[in-house]
mmCIF file of C-alpha atoms and ligand atoms in Angstrom:
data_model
loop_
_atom_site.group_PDB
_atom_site.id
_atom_site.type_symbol
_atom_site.label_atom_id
_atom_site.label_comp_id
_atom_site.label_asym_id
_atom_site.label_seq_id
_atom_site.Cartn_x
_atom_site.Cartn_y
_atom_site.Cartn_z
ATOM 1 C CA UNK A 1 27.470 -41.107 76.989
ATOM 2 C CA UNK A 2 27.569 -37.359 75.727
ATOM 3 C CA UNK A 3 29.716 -37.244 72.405
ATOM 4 C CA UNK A 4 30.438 -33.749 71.160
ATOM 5 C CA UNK A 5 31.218 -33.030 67.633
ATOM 6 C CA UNK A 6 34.059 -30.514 66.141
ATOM 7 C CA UNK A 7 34.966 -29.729 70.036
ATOM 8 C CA UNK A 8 37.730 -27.299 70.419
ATOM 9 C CA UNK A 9 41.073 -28.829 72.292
ATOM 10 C CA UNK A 10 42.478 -25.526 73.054
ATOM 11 C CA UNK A 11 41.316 -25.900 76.906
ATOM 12 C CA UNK A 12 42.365 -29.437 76.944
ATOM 13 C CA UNK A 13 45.947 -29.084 76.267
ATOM 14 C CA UNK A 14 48.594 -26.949 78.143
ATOM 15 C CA UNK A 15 50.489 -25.168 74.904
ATOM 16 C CA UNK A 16 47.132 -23.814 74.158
ATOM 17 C CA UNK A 17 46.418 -25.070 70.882
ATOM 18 C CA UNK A 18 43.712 -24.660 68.771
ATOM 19 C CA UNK A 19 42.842 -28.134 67.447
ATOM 20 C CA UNK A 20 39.654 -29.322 66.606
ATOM 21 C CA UNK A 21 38.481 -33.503 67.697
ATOM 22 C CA UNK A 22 36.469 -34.741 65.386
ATOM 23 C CA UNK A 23 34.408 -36.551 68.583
ATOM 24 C CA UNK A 24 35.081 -35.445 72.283
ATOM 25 C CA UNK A 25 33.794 -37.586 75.346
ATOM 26 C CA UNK A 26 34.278 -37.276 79.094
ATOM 27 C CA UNK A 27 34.241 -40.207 81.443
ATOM 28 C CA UNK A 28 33.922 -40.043 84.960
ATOM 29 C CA UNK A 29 34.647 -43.858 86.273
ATOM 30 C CA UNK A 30 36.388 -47.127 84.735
ATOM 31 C CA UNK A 31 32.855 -48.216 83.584
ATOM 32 C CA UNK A 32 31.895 -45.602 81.400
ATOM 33 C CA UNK A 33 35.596 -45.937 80.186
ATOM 34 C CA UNK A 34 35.093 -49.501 79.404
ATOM 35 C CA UNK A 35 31.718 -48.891 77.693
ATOM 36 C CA UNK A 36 33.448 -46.102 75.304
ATOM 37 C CA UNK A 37 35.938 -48.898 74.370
ATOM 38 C CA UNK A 38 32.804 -51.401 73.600
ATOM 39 C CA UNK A 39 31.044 -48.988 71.138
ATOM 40 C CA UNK A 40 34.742 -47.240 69.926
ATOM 41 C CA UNK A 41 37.538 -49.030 68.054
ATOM 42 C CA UNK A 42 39.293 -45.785 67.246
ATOM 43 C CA UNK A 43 39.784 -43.719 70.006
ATOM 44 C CA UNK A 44 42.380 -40.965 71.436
ATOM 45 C CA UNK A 45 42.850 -40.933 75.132
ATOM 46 C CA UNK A 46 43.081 -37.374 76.696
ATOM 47 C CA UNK A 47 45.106 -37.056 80.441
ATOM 48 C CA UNK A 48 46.046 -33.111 81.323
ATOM 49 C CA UNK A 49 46.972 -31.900 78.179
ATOM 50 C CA UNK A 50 50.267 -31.138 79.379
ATOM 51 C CA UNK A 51 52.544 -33.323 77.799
ATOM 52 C CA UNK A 52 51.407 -33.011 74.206
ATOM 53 C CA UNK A 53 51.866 -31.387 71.116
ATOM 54 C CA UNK A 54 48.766 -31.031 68.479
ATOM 55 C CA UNK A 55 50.169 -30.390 65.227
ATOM 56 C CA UNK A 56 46.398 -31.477 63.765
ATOM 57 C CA UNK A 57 42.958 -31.782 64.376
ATOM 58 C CA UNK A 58 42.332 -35.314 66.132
ATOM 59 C CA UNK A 59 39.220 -37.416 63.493
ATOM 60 C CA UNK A 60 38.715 -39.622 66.153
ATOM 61 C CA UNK A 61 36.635 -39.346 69.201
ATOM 62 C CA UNK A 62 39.051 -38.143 71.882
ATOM 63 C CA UNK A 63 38.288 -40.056 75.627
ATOM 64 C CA UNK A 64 39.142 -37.631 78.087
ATOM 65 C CA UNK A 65 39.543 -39.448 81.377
ATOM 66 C CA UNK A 66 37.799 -36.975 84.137
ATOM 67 C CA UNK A 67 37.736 -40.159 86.642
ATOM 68 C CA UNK A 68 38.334 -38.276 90.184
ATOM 69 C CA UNK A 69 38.562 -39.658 93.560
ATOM 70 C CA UNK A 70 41.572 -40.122 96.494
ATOM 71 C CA UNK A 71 41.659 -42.803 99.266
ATOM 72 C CA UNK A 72 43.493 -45.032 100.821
ATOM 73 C CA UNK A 73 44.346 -47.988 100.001
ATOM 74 C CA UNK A 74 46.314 -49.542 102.513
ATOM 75 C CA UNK A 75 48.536 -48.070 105.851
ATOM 76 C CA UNK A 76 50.699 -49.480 108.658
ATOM 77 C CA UNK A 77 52.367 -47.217 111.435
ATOM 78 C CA UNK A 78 54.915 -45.947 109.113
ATOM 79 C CA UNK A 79 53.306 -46.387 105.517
ATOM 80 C CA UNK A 80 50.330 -44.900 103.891
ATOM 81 C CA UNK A 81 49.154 -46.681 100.358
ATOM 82 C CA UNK A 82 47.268 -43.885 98.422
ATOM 83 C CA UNK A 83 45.116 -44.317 95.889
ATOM 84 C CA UNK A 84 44.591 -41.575 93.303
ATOM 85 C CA UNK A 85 42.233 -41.846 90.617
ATOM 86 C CA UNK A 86 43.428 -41.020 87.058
ATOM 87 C CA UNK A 87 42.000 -37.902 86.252
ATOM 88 C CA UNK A 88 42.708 -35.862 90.019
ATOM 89 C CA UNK A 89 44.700 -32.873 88.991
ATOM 90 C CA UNK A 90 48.849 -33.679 89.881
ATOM 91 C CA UNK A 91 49.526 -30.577 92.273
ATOM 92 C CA UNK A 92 46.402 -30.608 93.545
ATOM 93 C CA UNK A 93 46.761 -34.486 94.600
ATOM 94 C CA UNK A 94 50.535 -33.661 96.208
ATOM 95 C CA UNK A 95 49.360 -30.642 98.116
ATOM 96 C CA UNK A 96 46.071 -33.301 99.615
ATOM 97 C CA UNK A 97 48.910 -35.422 100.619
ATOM 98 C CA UNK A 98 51.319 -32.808 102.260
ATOM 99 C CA UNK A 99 48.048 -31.761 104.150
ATOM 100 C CA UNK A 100 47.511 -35.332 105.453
ATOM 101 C CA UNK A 101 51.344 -35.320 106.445
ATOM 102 C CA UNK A 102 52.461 -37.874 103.735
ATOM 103 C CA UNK A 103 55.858 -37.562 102.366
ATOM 104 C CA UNK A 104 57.587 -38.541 99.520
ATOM 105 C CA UNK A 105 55.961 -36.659 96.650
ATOM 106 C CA UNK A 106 56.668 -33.013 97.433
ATOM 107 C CA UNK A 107 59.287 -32.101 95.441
ATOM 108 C CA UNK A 108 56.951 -32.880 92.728
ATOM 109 C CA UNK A 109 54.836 -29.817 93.591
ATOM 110 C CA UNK A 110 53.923 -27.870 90.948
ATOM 111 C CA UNK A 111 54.118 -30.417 88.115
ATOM 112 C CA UNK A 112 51.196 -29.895 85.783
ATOM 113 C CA UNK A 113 48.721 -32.581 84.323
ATOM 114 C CA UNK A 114 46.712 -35.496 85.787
ATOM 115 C CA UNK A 115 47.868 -38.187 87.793
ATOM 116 C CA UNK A 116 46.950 -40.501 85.300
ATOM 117 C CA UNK A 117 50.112 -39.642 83.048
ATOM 118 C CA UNK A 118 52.488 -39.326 85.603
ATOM 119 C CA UNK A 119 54.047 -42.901 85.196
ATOM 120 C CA UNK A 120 53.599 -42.649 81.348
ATOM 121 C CA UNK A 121 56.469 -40.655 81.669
ATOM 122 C CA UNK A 122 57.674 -41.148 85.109
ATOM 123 C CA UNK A 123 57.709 -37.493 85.857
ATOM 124 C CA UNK A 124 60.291 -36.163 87.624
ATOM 125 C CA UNK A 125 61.659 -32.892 89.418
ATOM 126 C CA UNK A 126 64.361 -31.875 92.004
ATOM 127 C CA UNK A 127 66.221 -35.180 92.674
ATOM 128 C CA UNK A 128 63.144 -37.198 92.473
ATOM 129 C CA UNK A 129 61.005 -39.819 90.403
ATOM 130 C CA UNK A 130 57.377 -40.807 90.201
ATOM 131 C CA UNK A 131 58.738 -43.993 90.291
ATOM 132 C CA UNK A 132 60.433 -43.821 93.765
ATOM 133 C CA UNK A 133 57.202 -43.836 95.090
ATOM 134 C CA UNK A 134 55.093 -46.083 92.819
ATOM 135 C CA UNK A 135 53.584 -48.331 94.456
ATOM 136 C CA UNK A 136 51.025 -49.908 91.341
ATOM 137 C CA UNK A 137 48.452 -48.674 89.010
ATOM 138 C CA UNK A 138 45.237 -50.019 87.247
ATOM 139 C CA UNK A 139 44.803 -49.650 83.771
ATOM 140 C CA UNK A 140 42.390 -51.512 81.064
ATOM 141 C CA UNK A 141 43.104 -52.822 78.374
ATOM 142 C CA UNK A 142 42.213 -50.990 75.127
ATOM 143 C CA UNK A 143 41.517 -53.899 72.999
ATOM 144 C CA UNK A 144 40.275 -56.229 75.799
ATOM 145 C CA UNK A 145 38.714 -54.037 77.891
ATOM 146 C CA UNK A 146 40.027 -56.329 80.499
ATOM 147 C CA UNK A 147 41.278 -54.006 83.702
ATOM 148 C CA UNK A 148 45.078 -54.644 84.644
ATOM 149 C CA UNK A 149 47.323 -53.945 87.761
ATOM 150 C CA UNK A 150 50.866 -52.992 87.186
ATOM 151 C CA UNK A 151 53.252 -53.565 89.583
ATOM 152 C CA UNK A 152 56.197 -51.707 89.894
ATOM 153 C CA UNK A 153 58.638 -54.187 88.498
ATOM 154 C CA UNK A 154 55.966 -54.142 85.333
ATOM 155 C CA UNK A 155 56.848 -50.584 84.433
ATOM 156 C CA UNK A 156 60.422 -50.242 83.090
ATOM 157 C CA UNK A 157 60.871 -47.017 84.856
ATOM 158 C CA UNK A 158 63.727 -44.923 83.358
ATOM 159 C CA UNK A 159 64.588 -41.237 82.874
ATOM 160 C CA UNK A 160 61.537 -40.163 81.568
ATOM 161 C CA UNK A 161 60.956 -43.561 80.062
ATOM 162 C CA UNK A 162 58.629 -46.233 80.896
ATOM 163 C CA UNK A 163 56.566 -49.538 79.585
ATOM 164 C CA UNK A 164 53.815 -47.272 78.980
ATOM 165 C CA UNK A 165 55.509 -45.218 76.399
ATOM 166 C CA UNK A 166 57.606 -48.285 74.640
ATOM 167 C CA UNK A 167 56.368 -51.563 74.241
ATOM 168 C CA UNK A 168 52.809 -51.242 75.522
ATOM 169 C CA UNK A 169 52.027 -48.075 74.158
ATOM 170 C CA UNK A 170 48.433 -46.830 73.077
ATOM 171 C CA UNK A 171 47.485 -50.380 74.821
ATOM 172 C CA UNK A 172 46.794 -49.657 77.821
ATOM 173 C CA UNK A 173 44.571 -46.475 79.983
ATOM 174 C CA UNK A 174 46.046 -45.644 83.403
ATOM 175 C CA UNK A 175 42.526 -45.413 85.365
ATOM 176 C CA UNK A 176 44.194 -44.947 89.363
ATOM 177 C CA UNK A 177 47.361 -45.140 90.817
ATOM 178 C CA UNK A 178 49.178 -46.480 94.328
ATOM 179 C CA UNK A 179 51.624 -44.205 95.720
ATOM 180 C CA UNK A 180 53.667 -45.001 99.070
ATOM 181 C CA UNK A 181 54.022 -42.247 101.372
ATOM 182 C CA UNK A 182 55.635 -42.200 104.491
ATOM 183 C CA UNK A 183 53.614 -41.053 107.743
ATOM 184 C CA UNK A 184 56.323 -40.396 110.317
ATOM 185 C CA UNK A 185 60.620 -39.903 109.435
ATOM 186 C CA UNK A 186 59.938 -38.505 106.221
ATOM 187 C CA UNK A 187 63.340 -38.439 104.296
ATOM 188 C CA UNK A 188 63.461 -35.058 102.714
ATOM 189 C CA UNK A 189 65.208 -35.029 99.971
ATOM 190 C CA UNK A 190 66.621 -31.114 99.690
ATOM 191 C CA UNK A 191 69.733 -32.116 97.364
ATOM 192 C CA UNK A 192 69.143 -30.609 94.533
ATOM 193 C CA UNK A 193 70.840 -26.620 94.724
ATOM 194 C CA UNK A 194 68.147 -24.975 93.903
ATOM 195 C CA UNK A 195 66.356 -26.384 96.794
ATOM 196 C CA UNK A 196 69.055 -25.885 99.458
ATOM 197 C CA UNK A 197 69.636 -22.133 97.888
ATOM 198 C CA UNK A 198 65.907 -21.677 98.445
ATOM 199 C CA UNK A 199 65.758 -22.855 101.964
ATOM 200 C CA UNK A 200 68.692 -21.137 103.068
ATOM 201 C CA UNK A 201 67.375 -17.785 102.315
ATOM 202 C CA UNK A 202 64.598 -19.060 104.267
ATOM 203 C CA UNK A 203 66.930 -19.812 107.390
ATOM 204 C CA UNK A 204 64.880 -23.384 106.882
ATOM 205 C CA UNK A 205 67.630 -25.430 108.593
ATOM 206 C CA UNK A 206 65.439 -28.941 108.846
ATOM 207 C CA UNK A 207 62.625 -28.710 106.645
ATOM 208 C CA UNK A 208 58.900 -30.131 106.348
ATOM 209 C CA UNK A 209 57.603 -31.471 103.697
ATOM 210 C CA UNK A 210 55.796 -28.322 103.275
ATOM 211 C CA UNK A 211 58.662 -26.312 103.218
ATOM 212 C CA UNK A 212 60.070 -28.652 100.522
ATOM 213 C CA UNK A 213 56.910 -28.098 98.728
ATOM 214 C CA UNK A 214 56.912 -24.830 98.668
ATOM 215 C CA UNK A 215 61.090 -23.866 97.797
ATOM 216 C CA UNK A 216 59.955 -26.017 94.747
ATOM 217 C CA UNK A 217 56.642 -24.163 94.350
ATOM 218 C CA UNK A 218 58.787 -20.824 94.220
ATOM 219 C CA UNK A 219 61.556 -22.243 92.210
ATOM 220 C CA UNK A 220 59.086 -23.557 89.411
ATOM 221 C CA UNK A 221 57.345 -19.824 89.903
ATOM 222 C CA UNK A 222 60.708 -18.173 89.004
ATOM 223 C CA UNK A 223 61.422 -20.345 86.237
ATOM 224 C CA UNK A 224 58.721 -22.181 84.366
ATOM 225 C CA UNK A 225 56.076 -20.474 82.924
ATOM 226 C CA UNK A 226 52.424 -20.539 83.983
ATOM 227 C CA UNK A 227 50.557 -22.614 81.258
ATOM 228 C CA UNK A 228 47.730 -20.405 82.395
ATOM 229 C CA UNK A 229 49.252 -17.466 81.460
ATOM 230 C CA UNK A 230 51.798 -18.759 78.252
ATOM 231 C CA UNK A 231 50.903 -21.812 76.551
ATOM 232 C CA UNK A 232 53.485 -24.444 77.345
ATOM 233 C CA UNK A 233 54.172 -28.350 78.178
ATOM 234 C CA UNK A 234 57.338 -27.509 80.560
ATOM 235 C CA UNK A 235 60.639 -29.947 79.468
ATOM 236 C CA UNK A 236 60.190 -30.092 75.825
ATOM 237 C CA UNK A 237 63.118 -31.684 74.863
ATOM 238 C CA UNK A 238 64.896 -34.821 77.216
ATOM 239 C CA UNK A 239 68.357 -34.074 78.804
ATOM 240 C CA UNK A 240 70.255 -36.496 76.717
ATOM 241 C CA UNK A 241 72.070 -39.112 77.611
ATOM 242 C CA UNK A 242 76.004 -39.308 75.654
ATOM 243 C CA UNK A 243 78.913 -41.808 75.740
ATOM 244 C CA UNK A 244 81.539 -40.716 77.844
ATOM 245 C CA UNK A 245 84.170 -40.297 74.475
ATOM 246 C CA UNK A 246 81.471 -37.822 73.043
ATOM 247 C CA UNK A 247 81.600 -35.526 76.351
ATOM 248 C CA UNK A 248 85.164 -36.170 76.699
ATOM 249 C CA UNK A 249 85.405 -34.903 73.259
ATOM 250 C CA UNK A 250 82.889 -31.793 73.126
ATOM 251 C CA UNK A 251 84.418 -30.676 76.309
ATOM 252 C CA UNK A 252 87.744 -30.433 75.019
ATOM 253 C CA UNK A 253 85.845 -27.483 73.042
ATOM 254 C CA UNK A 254 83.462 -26.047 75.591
ATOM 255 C CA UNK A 255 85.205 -26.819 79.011
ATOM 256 C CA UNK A 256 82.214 -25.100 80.823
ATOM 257 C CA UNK A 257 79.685 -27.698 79.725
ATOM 258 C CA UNK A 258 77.799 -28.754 82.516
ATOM 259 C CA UNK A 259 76.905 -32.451 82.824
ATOM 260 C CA UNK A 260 75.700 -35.581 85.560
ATOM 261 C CA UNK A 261 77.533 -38.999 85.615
ATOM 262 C CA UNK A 262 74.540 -41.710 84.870
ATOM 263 C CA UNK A 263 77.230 -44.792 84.549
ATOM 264 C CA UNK A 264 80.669 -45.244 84.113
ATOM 265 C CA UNK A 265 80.185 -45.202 80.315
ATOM 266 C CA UNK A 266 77.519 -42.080 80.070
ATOM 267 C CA UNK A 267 77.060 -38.812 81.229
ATOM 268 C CA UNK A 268 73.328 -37.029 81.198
ATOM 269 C CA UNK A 269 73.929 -33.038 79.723
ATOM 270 C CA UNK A 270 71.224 -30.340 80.535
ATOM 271 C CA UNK A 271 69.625 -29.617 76.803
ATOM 272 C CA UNK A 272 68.861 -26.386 78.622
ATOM 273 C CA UNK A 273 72.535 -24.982 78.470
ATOM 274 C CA UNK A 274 73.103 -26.208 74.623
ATOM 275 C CA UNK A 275 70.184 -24.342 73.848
ATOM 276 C CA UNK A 276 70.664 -21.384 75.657
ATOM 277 C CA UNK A 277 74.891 -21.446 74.314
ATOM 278 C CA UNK A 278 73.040 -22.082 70.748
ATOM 279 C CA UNK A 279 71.557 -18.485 71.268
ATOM 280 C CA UNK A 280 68.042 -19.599 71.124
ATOM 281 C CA UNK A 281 66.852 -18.546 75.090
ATOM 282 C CA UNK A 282 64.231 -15.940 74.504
ATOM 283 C CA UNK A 283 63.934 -16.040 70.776
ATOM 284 C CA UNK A 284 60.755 -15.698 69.569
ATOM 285 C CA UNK A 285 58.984 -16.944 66.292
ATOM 286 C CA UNK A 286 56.363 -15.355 65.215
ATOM 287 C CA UNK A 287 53.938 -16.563 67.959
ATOM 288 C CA UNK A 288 56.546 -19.743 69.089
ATOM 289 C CA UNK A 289 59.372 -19.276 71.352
ATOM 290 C CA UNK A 290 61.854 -20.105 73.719
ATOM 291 C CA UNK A 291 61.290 -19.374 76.893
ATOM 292 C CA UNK A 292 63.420 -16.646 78.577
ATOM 293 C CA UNK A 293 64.055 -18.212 81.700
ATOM 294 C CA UNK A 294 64.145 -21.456 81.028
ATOM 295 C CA UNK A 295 65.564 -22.627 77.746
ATOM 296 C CA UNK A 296 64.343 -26.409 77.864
ATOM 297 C CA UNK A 297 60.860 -25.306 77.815
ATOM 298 C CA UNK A 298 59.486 -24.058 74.373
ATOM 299 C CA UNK A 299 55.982 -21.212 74.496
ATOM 300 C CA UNK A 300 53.121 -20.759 73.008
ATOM 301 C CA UNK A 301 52.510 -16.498 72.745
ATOM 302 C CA UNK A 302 48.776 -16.339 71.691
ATOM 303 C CA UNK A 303 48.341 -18.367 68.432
ATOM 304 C CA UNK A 304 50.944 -20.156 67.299
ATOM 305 C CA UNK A 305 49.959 -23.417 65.722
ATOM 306 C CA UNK A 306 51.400 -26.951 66.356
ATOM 307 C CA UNK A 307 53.542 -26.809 63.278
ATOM 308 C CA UNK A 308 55.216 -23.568 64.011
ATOM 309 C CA UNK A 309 56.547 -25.208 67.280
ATOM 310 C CA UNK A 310 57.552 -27.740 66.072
ATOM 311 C CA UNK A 311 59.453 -25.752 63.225
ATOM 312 C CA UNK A 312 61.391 -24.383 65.983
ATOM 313 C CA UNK A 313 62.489 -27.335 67.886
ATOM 314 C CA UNK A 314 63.625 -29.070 64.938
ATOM 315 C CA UNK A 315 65.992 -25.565 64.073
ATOM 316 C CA UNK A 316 66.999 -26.137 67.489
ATOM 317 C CA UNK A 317 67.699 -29.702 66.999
ATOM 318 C CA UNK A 318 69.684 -29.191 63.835
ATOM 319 C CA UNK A 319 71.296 -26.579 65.693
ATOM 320 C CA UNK A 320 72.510 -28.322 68.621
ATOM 321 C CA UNK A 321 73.572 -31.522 66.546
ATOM 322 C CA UNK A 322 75.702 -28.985 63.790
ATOM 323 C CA UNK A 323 77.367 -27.512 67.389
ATOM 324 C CA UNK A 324 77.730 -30.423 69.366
ATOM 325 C CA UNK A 325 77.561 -33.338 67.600
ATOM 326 C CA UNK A 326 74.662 -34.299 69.786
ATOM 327 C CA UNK A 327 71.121 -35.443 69.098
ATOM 328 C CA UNK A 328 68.329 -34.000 71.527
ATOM 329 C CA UNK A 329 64.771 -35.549 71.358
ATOM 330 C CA UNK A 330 61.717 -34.109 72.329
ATOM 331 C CA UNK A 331 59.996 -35.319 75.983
ATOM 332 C CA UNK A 332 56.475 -33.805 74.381
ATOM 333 C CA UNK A 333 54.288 -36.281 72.267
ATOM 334 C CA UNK A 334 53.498 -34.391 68.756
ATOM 335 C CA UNK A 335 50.268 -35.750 67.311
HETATM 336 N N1 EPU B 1 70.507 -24.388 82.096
HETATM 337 C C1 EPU B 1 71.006 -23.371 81.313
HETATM 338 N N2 EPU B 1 70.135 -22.604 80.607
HETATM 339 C C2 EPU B 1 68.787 -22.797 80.659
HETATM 340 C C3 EPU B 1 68.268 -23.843 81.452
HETATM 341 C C4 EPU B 1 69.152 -24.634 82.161
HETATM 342 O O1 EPU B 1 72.219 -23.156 81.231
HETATM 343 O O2 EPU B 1 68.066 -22.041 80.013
HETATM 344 C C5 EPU B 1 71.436 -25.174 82.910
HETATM 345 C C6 EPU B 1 71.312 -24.792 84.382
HETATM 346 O O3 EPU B 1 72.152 -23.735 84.703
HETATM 347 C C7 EPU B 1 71.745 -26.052 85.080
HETATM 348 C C8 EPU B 1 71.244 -27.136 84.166
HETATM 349 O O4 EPU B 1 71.055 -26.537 82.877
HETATM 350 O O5 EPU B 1 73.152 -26.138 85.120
HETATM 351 C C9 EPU B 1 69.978 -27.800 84.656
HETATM 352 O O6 EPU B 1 68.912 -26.857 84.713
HETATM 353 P P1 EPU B 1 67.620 -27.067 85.636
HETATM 354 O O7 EPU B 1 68.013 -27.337 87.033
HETATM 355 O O8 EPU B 1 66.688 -25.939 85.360
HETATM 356 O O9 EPU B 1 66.987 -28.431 85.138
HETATM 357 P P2 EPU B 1 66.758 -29.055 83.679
HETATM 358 O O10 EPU B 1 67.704 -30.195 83.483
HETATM 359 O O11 EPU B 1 66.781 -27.980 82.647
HETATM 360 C C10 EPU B 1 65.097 -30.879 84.531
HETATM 361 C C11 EPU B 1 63.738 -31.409 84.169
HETATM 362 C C12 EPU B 1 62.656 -30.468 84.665
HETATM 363 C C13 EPU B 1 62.780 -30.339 86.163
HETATM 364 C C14 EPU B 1 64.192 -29.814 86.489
HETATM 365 C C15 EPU B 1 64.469 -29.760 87.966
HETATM 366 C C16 EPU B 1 64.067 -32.712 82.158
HETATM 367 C C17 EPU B 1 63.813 -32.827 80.701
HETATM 368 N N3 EPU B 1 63.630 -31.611 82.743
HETATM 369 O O12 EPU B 1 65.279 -29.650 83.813
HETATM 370 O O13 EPU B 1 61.393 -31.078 84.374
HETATM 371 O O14 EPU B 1 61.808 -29.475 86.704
HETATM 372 O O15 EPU B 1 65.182 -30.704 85.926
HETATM 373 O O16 EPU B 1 64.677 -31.037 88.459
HETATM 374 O O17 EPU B 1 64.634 -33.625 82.757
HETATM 375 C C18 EPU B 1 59.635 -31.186 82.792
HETATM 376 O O18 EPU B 1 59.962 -32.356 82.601
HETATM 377 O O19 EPU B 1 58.672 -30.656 82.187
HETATM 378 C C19 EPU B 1 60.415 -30.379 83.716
HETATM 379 C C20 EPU B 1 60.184 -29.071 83.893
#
């Protein structure tokens, strides 16, 4: 095991930090994981970096899971089961499938992070879940060091929500994941505007997977900013969820307020649009802003520090809550 000390996280996390871990490990396989976990009580486990905040230097030794591999698991004439280890790179692991010809995934192009984290938070883009294609996922246990399989039922997949993140969290490391894919009649799902906007210009009348893939791949492009280029950890607030009599009552106000039904008692409103009518798209903070394109998605110019970020989304919290009457929570984890 190769433990480095007062390792810079500023690679390892998507907003481009600078934040020091007191202790930094890679592991390649579930072994050396569970081996780290024999010798470590106090650990912090380290996906993609891409759906995280660092507000402060990390004084433990941070695990970051590099465990690679892709097979398959299981198939029949119609179904493929594949198995993605938890450290393969998201995108890169959806564009290995749409090469094989396995659908279901693709409008998840573009997403960044690891698969590892992806049912954490049950990622989701474009009229689609992790979760709708879930099939199970390994994980060990933290304290036992014992190695688990989740079914889907285990999970308590929601909008952005899951077992992983609520009752079990911190107890558990994702190590692989089942997906299943479909292998012939993939059912496209091209719902979402943006997508049918995108493949109309296209004159894509009954698209591919690929072509799916790659409306989202320009959509994301036009949008949401490269992490490469501006530090960033894409959605950093939730879309949230109100009772009906709230949006019934804030609309009465601001009739243009666009919003989804979720039940017959709550309605889902973009956070994107309050911020943006809270005249916050584009601001900038010293070296923290809002993204001019997008205004769910909060940037990193250079070197801002944790802190200053999060100084801004709680202005735009207080903001949106003094204008609206309604409480927006942030998707990123702030350590
Ligand atoms: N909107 C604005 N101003 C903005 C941004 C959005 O008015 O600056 C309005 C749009 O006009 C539209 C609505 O808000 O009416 C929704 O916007 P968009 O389609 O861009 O999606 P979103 O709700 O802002 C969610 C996800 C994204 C995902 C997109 C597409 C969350 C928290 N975010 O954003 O996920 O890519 O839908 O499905 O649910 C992520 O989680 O990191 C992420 C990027």
């Amino acid at each position: 095991m190769n433990i480095q000390t007062d390792f810079s996280l500023k690679n390892y996390n998507t907003f481009g930090i600078e934040a020091k871990a007191m202790q930094f490990t890679s592991v390649q396989n579930t072994e050396e994981l569970i081996e780290v976990l024999q010798l470590n009580k106090d650990i912090f486990v380290l996906g993609g970096g891409s759906n995280m905040l660092l507000t402060q230097n990390i004084n433990k030794l941070v695990v970051h899971i590099n465990i690679k591999g892709i097979s398959i698991f299981k198939e029949n004439e119609d179904f493929v089961w594949v198995k993605a280890n938890a450290g393969e790179n998201w995108h890169e692991f959806v564009l290995w499938c749409i090469d094989h010809n396995y659908g279901g995934i693709e409008n998840l192009s573009l997403i960044p992070g690891n698969v590892g984290t992806t049912p954490i938070q049950n990622i989701g883009a474009y009229g689609v879940e992790i979760k709708d294609m879930f099939s199970s996922c390994e994980a060990v246990n933290v304290t036992e060091r014992t190695i688990k399989t989740f079914k889907k039922e285990d999970c308590n997949f929601g909008y952005r929500e899951s077992v992983f993140k609520n009752e079990l969290k911190n107890q558990y490391i994702i190590t692989s994941v089942v997906f299943k894919l479909t292998k012939i009649n993939h059912k496209t799902n091209s719902s979402y505007g943006a997508i049918e906007a995108e493949l109309a210009q296209n004159n894509i009348t009954s698209p591919t997977i690929k072509d799916i893939s790659n409306a989202v791949i320009a959509i994301r492009k036009s949008k949401l900013p490269d992490p490469k280029v501006l530090g960033n950890s894409g959605s950093f607030f939730k879309n949230p969820i109100i009772p009906i009599e709230l949006y019934k009552k804030t609309l009465l106000q601001y009739p243009e307020m666009p919003h989804y039904v979720v039940s017959e008692t709550e309605v889902k409103v973009p956070a994107g649009w309050l911020i943006e009518q809270a005249g916050f798209k584009g601001k900038r903070f010293g070296d923290a802003g809002i993204h001019e394109k997008q205004a769910l998605v909060l940037v990193n110019y250079g070197n801002a520090t944790g802190e200053e970020i999060v100084t801004v989304s709680r202005n735009i919290q207080k903001a949106i809550l003094d204008k609206y009457g309604i409480s927006i929570d942030a998707e990123v984890n702030i350590i």
